[in-house]
Short mmCIF file of C-alpha atoms in Angstrom, two decimals:
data_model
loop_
_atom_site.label_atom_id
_atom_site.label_comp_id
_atom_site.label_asym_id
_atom_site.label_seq_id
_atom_site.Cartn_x
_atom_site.Cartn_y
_atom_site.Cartn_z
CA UNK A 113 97.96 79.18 99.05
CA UNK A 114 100.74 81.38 100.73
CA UNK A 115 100.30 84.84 101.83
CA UNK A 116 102.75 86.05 98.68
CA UNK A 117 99.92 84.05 95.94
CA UNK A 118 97.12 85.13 97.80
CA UNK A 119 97.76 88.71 97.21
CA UNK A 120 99.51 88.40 93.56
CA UNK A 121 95.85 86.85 92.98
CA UNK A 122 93.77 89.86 94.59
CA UNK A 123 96.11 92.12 92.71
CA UNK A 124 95.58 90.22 89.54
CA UNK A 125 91.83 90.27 89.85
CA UNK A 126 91.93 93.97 90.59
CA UNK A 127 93.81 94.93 87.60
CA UNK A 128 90.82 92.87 85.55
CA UNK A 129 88.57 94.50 87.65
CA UNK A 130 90.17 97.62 86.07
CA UNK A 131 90.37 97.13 82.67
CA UNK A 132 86.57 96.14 82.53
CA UNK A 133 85.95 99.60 83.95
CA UNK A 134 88.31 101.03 81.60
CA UNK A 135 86.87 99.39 78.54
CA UNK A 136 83.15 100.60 79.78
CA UNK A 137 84.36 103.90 80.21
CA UNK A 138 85.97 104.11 76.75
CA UNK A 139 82.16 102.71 75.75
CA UNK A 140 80.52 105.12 77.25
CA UNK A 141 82.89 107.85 75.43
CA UNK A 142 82.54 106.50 72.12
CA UNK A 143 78.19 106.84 72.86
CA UNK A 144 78.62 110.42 73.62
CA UNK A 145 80.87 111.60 70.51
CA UNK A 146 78.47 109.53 68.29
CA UNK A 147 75.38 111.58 70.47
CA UNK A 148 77.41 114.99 69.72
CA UNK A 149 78.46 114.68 65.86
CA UNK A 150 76.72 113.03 62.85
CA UNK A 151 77.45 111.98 59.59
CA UNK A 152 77.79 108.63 58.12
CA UNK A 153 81.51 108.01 58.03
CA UNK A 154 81.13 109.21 61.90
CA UNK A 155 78.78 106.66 62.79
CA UNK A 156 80.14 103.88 61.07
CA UNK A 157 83.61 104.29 62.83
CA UNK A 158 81.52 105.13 65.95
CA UNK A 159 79.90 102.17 65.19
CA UNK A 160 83.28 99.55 64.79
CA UNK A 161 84.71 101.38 67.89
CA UNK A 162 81.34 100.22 70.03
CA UNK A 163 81.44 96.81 68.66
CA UNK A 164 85.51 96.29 69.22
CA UNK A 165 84.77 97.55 72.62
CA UNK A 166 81.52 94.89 73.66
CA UNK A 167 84.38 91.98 71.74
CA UNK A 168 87.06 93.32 74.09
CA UNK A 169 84.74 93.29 77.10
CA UNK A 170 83.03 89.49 75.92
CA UNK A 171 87.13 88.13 75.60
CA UNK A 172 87.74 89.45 79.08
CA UNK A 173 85.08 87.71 80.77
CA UNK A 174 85.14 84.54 78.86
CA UNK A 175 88.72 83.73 80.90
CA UNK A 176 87.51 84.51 84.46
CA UNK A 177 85.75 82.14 87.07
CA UNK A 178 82.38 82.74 87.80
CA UNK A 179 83.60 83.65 91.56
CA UNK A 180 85.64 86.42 89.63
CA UNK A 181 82.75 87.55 87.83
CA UNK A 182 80.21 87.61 90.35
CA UNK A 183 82.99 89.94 92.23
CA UNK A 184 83.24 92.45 89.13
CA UNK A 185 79.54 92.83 89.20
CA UNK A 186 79.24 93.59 92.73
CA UNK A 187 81.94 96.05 92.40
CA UNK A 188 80.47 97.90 89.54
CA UNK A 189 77.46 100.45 89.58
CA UNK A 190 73.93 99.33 88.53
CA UNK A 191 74.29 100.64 84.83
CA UNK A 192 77.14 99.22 84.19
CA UNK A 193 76.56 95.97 86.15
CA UNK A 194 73.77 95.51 83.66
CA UNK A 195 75.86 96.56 80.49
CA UNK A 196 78.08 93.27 81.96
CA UNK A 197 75.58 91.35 82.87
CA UNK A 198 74.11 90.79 79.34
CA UNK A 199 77.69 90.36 77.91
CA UNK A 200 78.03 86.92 80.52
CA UNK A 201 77.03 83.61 78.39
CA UNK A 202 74.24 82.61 78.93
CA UNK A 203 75.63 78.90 79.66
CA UNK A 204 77.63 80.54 83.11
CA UNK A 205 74.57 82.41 84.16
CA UNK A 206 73.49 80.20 87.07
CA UNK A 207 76.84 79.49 88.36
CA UNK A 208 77.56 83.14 88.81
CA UNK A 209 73.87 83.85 89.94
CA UNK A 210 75.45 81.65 92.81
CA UNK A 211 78.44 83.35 93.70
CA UNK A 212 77.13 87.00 94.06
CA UNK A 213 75.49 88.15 97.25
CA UNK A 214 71.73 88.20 97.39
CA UNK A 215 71.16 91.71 97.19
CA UNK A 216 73.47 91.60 93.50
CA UNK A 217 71.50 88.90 92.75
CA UNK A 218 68.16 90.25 92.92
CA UNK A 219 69.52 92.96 90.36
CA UNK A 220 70.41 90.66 87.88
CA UNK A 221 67.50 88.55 87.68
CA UNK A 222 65.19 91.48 87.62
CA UNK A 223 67.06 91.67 83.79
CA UNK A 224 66.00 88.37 83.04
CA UNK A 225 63.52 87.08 81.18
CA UNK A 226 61.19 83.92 82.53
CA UNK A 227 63.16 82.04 79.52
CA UNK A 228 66.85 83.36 80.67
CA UNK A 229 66.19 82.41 84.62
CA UNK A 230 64.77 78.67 83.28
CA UNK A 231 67.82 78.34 80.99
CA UNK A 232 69.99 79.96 83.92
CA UNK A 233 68.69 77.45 86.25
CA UNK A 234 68.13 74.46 85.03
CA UNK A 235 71.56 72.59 84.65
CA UNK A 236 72.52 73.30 88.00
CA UNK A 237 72.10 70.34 90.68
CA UNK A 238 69.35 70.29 93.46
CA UNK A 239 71.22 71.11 96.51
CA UNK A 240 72.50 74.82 94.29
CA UNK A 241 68.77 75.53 92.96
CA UNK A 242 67.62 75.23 97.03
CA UNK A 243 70.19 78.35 97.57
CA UNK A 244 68.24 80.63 94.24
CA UNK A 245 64.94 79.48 94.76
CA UNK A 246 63.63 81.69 96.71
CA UNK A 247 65.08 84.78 94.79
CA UNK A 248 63.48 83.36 91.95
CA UNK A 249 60.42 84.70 90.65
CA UNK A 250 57.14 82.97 91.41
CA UNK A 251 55.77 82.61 88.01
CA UNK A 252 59.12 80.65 87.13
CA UNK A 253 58.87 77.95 89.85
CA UNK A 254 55.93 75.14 88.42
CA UNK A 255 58.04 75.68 84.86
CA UNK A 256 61.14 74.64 86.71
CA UNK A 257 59.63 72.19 88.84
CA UNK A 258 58.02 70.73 86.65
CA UNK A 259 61.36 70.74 84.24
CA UNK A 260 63.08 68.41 86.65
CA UNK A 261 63.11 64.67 86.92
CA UNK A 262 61.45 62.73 90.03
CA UNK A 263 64.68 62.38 91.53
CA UNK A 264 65.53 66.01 91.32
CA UNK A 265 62.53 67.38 92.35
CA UNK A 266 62.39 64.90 95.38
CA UNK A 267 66.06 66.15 96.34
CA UNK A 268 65.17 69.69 95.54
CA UNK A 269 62.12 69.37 98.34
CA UNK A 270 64.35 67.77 100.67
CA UNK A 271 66.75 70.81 100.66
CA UNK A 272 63.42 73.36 101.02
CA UNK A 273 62.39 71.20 103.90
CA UNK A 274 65.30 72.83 105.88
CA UNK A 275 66.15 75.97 107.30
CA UNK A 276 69.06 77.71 105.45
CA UNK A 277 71.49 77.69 108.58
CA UNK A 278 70.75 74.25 108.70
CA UNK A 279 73.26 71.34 106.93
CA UNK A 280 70.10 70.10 105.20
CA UNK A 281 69.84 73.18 103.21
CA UNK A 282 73.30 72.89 101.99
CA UNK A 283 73.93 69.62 101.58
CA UNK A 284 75.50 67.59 98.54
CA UNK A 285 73.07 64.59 96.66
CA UNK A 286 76.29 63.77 94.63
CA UNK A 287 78.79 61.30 96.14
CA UNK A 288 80.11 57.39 95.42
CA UNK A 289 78.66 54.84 97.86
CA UNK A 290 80.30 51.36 98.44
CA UNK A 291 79.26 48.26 99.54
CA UNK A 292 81.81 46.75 102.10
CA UNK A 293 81.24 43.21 101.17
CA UNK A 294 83.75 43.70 98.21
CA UNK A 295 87.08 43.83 97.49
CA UNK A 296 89.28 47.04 96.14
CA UNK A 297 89.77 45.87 93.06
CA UNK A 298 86.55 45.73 92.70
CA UNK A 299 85.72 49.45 93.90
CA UNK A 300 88.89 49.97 91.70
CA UNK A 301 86.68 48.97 88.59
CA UNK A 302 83.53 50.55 89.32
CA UNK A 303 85.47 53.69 89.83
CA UNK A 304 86.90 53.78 86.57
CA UNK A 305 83.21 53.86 84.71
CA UNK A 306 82.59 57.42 86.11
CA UNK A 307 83.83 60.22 83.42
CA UNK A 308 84.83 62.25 86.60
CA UNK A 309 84.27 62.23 90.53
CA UNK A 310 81.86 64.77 92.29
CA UNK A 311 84.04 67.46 93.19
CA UNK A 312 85.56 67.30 96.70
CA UNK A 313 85.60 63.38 96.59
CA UNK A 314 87.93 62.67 98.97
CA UNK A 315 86.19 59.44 100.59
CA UNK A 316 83.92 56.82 99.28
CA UNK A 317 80.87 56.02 101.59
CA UNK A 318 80.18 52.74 102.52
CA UNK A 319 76.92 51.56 102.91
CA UNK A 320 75.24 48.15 103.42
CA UNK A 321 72.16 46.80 101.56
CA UNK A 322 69.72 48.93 103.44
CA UNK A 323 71.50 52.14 102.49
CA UNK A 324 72.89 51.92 106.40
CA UNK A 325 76.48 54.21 106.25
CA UNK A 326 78.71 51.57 107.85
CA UNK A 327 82.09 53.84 107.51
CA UNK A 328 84.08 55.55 105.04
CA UNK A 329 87.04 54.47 102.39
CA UNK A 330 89.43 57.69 102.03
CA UNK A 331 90.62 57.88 98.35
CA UNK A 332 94.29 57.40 99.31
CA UNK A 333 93.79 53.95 101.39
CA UNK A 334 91.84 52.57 98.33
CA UNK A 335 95.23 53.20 96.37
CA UNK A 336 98.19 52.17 98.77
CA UNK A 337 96.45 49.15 100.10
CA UNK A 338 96.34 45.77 98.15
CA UNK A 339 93.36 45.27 95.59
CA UNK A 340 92.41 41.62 96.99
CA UNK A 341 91.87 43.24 100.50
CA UNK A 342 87.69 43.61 101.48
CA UNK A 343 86.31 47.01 102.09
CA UNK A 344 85.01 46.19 105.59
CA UNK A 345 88.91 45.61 106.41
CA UNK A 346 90.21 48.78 104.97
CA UNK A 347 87.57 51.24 105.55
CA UNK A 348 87.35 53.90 108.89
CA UNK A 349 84.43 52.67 110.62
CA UNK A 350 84.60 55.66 113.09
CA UNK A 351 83.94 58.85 111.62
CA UNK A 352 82.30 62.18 111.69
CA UNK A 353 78.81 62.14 111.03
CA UNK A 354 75.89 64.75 110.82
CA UNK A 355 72.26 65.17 110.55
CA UNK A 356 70.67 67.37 108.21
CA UNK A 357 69.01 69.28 111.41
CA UNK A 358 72.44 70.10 112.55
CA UNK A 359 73.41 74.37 112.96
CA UNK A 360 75.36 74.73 109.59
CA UNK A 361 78.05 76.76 111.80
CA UNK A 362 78.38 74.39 114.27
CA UNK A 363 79.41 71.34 111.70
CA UNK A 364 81.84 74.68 110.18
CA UNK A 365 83.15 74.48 113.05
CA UNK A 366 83.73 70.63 113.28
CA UNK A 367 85.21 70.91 109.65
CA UNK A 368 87.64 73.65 111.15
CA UNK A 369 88.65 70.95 113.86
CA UNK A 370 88.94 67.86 111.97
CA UNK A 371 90.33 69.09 109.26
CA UNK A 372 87.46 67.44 106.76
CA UNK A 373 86.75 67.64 103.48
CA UNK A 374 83.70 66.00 103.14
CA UNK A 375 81.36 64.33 105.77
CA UNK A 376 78.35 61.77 105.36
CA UNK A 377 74.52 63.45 106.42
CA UNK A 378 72.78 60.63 107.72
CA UNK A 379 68.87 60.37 108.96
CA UNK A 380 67.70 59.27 112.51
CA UNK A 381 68.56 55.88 111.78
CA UNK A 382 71.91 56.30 109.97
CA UNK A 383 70.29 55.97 106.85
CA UNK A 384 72.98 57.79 104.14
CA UNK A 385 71.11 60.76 102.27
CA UNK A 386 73.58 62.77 101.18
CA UNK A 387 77.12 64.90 101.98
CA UNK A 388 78.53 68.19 103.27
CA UNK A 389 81.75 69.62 101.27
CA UNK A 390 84.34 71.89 102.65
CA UNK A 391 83.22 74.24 100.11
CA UNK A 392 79.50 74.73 101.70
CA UNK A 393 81.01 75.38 105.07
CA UNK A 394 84.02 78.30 104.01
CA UNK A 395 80.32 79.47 102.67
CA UNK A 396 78.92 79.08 106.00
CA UNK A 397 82.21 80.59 108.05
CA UNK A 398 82.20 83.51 105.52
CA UNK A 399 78.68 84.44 105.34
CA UNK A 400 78.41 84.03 109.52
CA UNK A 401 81.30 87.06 109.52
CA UNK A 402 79.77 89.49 107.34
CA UNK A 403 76.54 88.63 109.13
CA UNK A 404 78.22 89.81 112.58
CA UNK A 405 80.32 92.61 111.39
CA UNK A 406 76.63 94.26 109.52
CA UNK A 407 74.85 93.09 113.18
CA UNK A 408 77.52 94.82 114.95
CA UNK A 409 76.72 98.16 113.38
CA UNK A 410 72.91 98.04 113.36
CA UNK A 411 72.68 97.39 109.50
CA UNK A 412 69.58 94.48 109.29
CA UNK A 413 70.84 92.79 106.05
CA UNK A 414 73.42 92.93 103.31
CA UNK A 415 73.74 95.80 101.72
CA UNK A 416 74.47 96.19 97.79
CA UNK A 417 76.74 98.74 97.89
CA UNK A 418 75.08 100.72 94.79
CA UNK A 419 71.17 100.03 95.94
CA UNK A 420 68.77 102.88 95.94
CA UNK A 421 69.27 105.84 98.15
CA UNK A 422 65.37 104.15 99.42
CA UNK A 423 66.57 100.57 100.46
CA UNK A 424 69.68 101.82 101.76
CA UNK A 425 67.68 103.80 103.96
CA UNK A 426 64.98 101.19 105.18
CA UNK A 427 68.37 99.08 105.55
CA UNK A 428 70.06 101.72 107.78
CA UNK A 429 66.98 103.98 110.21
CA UNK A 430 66.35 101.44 112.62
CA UNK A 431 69.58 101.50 114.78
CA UNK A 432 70.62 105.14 113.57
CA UNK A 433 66.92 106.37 115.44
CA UNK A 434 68.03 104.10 118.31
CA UNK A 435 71.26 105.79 118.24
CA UNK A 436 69.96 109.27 118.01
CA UNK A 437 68.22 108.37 121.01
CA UNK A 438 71.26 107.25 122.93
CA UNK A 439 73.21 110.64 121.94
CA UNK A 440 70.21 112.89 123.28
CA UNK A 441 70.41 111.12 126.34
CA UNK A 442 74.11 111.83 126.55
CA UNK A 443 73.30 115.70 126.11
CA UNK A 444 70.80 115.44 128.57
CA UNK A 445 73.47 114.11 130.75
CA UNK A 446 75.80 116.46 129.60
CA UNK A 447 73.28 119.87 130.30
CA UNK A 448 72.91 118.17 134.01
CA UNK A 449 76.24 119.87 134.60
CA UNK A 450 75.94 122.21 132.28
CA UNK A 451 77.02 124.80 135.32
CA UNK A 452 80.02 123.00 136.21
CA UNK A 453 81.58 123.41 132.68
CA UNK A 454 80.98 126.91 132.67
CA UNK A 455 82.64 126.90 135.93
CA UNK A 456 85.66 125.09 134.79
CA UNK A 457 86.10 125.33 130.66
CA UNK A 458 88.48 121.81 131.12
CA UNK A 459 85.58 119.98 131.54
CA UNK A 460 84.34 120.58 127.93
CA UNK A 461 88.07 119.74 125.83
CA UNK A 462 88.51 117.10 128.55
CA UNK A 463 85.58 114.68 128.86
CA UNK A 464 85.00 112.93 125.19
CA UNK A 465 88.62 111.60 125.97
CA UNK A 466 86.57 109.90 128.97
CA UNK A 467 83.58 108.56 126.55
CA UNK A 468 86.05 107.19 123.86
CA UNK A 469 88.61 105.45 125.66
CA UNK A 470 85.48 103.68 127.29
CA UNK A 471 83.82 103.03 124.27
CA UNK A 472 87.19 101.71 122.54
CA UNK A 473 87.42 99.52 125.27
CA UNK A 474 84.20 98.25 125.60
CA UNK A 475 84.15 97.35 121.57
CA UNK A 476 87.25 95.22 122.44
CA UNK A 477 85.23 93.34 125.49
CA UNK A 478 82.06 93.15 123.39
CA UNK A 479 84.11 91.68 120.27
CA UNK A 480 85.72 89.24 122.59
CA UNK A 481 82.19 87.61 124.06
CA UNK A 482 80.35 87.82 121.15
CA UNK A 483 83.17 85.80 119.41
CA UNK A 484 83.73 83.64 122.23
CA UNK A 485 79.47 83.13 121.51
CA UNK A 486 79.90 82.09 118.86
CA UNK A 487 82.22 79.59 119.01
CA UNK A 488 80.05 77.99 121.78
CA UNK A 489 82.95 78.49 124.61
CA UNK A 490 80.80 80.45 126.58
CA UNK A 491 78.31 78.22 129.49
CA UNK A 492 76.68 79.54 132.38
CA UNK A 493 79.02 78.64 134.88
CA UNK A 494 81.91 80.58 132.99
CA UNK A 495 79.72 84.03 133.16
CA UNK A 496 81.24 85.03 136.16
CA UNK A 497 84.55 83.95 136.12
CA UNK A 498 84.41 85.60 132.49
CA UNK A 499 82.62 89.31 134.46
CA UNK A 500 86.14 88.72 137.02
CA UNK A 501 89.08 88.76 134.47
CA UNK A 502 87.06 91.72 132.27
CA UNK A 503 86.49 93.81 135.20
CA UNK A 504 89.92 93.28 136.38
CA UNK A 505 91.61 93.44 132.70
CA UNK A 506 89.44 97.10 132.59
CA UNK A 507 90.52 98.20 136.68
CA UNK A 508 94.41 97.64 135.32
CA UNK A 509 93.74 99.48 132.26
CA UNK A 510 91.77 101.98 133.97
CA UNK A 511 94.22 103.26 136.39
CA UNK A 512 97.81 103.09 134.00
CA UNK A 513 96.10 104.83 131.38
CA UNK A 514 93.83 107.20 133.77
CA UNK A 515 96.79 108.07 135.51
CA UNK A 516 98.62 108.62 132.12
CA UNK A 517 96.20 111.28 131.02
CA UNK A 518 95.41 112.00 135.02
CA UNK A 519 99.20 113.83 135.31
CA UNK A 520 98.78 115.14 131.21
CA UNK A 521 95.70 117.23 132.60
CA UNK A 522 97.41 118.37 135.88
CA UNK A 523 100.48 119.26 133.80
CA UNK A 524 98.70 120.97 131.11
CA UNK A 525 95.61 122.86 133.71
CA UNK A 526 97.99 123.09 136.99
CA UNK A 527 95.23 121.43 138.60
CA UNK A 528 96.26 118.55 140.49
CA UNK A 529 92.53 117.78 141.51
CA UNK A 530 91.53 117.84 138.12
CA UNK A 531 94.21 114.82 137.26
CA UNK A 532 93.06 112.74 140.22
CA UNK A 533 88.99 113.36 138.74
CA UNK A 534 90.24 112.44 135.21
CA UNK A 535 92.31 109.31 136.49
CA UNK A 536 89.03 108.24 138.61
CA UNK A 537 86.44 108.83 135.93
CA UNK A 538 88.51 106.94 133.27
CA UNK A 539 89.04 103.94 135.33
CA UNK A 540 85.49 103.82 136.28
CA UNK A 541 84.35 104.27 132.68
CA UNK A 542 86.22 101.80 131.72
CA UNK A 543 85.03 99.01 134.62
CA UNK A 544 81.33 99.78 133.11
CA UNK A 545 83.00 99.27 129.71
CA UNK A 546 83.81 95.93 130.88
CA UNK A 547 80.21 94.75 132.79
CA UNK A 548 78.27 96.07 129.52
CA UNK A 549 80.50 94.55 127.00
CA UNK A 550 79.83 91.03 128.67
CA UNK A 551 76.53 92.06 130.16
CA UNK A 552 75.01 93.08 126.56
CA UNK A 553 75.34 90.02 124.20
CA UNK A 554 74.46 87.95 127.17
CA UNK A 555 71.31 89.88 127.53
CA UNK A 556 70.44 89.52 123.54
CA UNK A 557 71.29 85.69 123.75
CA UNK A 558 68.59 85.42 126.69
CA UNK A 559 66.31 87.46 124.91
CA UNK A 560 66.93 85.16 121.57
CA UNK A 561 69.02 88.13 119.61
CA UNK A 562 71.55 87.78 117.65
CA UNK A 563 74.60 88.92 120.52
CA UNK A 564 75.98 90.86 117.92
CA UNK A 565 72.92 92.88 116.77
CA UNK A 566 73.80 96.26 117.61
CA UNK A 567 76.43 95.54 120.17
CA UNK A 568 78.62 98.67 118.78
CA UNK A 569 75.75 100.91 118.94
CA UNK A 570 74.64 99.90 121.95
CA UNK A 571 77.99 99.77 124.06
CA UNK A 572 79.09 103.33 122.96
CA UNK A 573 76.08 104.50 123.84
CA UNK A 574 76.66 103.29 127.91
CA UNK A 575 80.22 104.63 127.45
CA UNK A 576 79.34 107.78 126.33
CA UNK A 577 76.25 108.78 128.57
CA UNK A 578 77.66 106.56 131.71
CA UNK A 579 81.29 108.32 130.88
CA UNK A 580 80.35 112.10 130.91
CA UNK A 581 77.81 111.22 133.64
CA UNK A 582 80.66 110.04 135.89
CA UNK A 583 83.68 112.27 135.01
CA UNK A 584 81.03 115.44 135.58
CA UNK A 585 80.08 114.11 138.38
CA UNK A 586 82.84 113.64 140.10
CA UNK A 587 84.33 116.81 138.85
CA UNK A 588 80.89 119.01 140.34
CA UNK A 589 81.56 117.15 143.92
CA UNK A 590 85.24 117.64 143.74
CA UNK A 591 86.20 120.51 142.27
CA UNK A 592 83.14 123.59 142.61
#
């Protein structure tokens, strides 16, 4: 999808997005005239306007994907969420119960009946009831187990067995195995009994008569190679395998590098038991970003954006008490020299320029590692080298843009001393910028944090206290 489609199609979904809100406002209108006035010719047009309203609303969501759906809900208030909710048939519930996030989807189902979640539930395969289960209520779960056939339920446990970052939480039961001791017209034939392929077939898996994977057949060698050829001549012995104890980000990031589509899960001893789809792992990719960008700022989990003024506050207190902390610190650092600025007034307008160029730049050092974290590219013998280039990146930075606002200060307080302070104290700020925005994630990672949890909160609050402590500092030794 180009850049010009991708935004016609975020437009598009906005403008539904719009008109959904529209026709619920309109709804809501039409309640309050027929609350305000009475009469029976009033109520009955009251009355056809409500019901042309719900039809218009019910047309509207019949032609959207359940992704598109699951958006609208999440963008809409908890009243009106509901109102939408109940206007959804019932036959799409479960695939949109999928898309939304899990704090969205814990709304919803607290609407539902035991007999909506079973009927919600039930069609969908093993591998997508592993990702609701355990938002699912617990007097549901022996109904639906026991509503599902050996196989399922056997697939279903395998997916539990797992944890959720792991590929045998997300992986795929449905796929086409071959046997390589036959030819492609054969495959050719067998192909043609299924009414449709499991989405994202873009290789058959070839397996012996122990259920061994042996390789792979890609879809498009099957077609441009002759039909009297064998399988075992044709197919990719060599390919990309996983186990279903890999780190779901990880094999993300092996999709991102191969370019796959869909890759055999195989046991111990290469034993085939099931797939992972491109699909799973943009999942994976996506998820592991909002879950850094929420870490970053202290927030513990996902946050529905219209929750209770109560869970957005047990979502929210930990890192903002951590963070009031932090800033009384920095006023205690601040009344130290409390003297000093009443000596010299400049101090005051001069020294959160100090404290936010440092914190700006240790964000952008902190953003850097974590990422580079992530992605694995970080070992213990590249610590250092990666402390060097920071410190040195921050020591170039440090004295352009200290002596930048070093001459603005002398210009502006005809103090010449003053500019070489300010030039000194941002440089410096900025060099412990750079050891705490490498020092800090590496610290969580030893410590078995998340590298991102906090890292914002935590890095301005070095910047700030270590930044006023140094520019006052050197401005009470130089300067009274």
């Amino acid at each position: 999808m180009t850049e010009a489609e991708a935004r016609g199609s975020a437009n598009r979904l906005h403008e539904q997005l719009e008109a959904i809100i529209d026709l619920l406002r309109r709804q809501k209108l039409v309640e309050q005239v027929a609350h305000a006035q009475h009469g029976v010719h009033q109520d009955i047009v009251d009355n056809l306007l409500h019901r042309q309203h719900l039809a218009e609303l019910q047309l509207q969501l019949d032609g959207l994907h359940p992704a598109d759906i699951a958006y609208i809900l999440e963008a809409l208030p908890l009243e009106d969420r509901l109102s939408v909710w109940q206007l959804v048939r019932s036959d799409r519930d479960g695939e949109i119960l999928l898309e939304v996030s899990d704090s969205v989807r814990e709304t919803l189902i607290a609407d539902m009946d035991q007999g909506e979640i079973l009927a919600a539930v039930e069609p969908l395969e093993a591998d997508e009831l592993a990702d609701l289960v355990e938002d699912l209520p617990t007097e549901v779960l022996p109904e639906l187990m026991a509503s599902l056939d050996a196989q399922q339920r056997e697939q279903l446990q395998s997916a539990l067995s797992w944890k959720e970052d792991q590929v045998g939480a997300l992986m795929d039961f449905e796929m086409v195995t071959i046997r390589e001791d036959v030819s492609l017209e054969t495959v050719l034939r067998y192909l043609r009994r299924f009414d449709e392929l499991p989405a994202q077939t873009d290789k058959l898996f070839v397996v012996n008569n122990v259920n061994l994977l042996t390789g792979v057949l890609p879809l498009h060698w099957l077609l441009v190679n002759s039909p009297e050829r064998m399988v075992s001549e044709v197919m990719a012995p060599d390919v990309n395998t996983f186990h279903p104890g890999d780190d779901a980000y990880d094999v993300a990031q092996a999709f991102e590098r191969y370019d796959l589509v869909t890759a055999p899960v195989v046991d111990d001893h290469g034993h085939l038991i099931g797939r992972i789809t491109v699909d799973a792992m943009v999942d994976v990719i996506r998820e592991e970003g909002e879950s850094e960008a929420l870490s970053r700022g202290g927030l513990r989990e996902e946050e529905d954006i219209f929750a209770s003024v109560w869970k957005s506050f047990r979502n929210r207190w930990a890192w903002l008490a951590i963070n009031l902390v932090t800033a009384f610190v920095a006023s205690r650092v601040i009344g130290l020299f409390e003297g000093s600025i009443q000596h010299l007034v400049a101090l005051a307008t001069l020294m959160p320029i100090v404290a936010g160029i440092g914190g700006n730049s240790g964000n952008q050092t902190i953003t850097m590692i974590v990422r580079a974290m992530a992605l694995d590219q970080v070992s213990t013998e590249s610590v250092r080298r990666l402390w060097r280039k920071e410190i040195t990146v921050s020591l170039v930075n440090g004295l352009i843009w200290g002596s930048v606002i070093g001459v603005v200060a002398w210009m502006l307080y005809d103090n010449f001393a003053l500019g070489v302070v300010m030039t000194a104290a941002m440089t410096l700020n900025l060099l412990l910028a750079a050891f705490c925005g490498v020092g800090i994630p590496m610290l969580m990672a030893r410590a078995g944090r998340d590298p991102a949890l906090g890292s914002s909160v935590l890095i301005t609050a070095m910047t700030d206290s270590g930044g006023f402590f140094i520019f006052l500092g050197l401005a009470t030794l130089f300067l009274m």
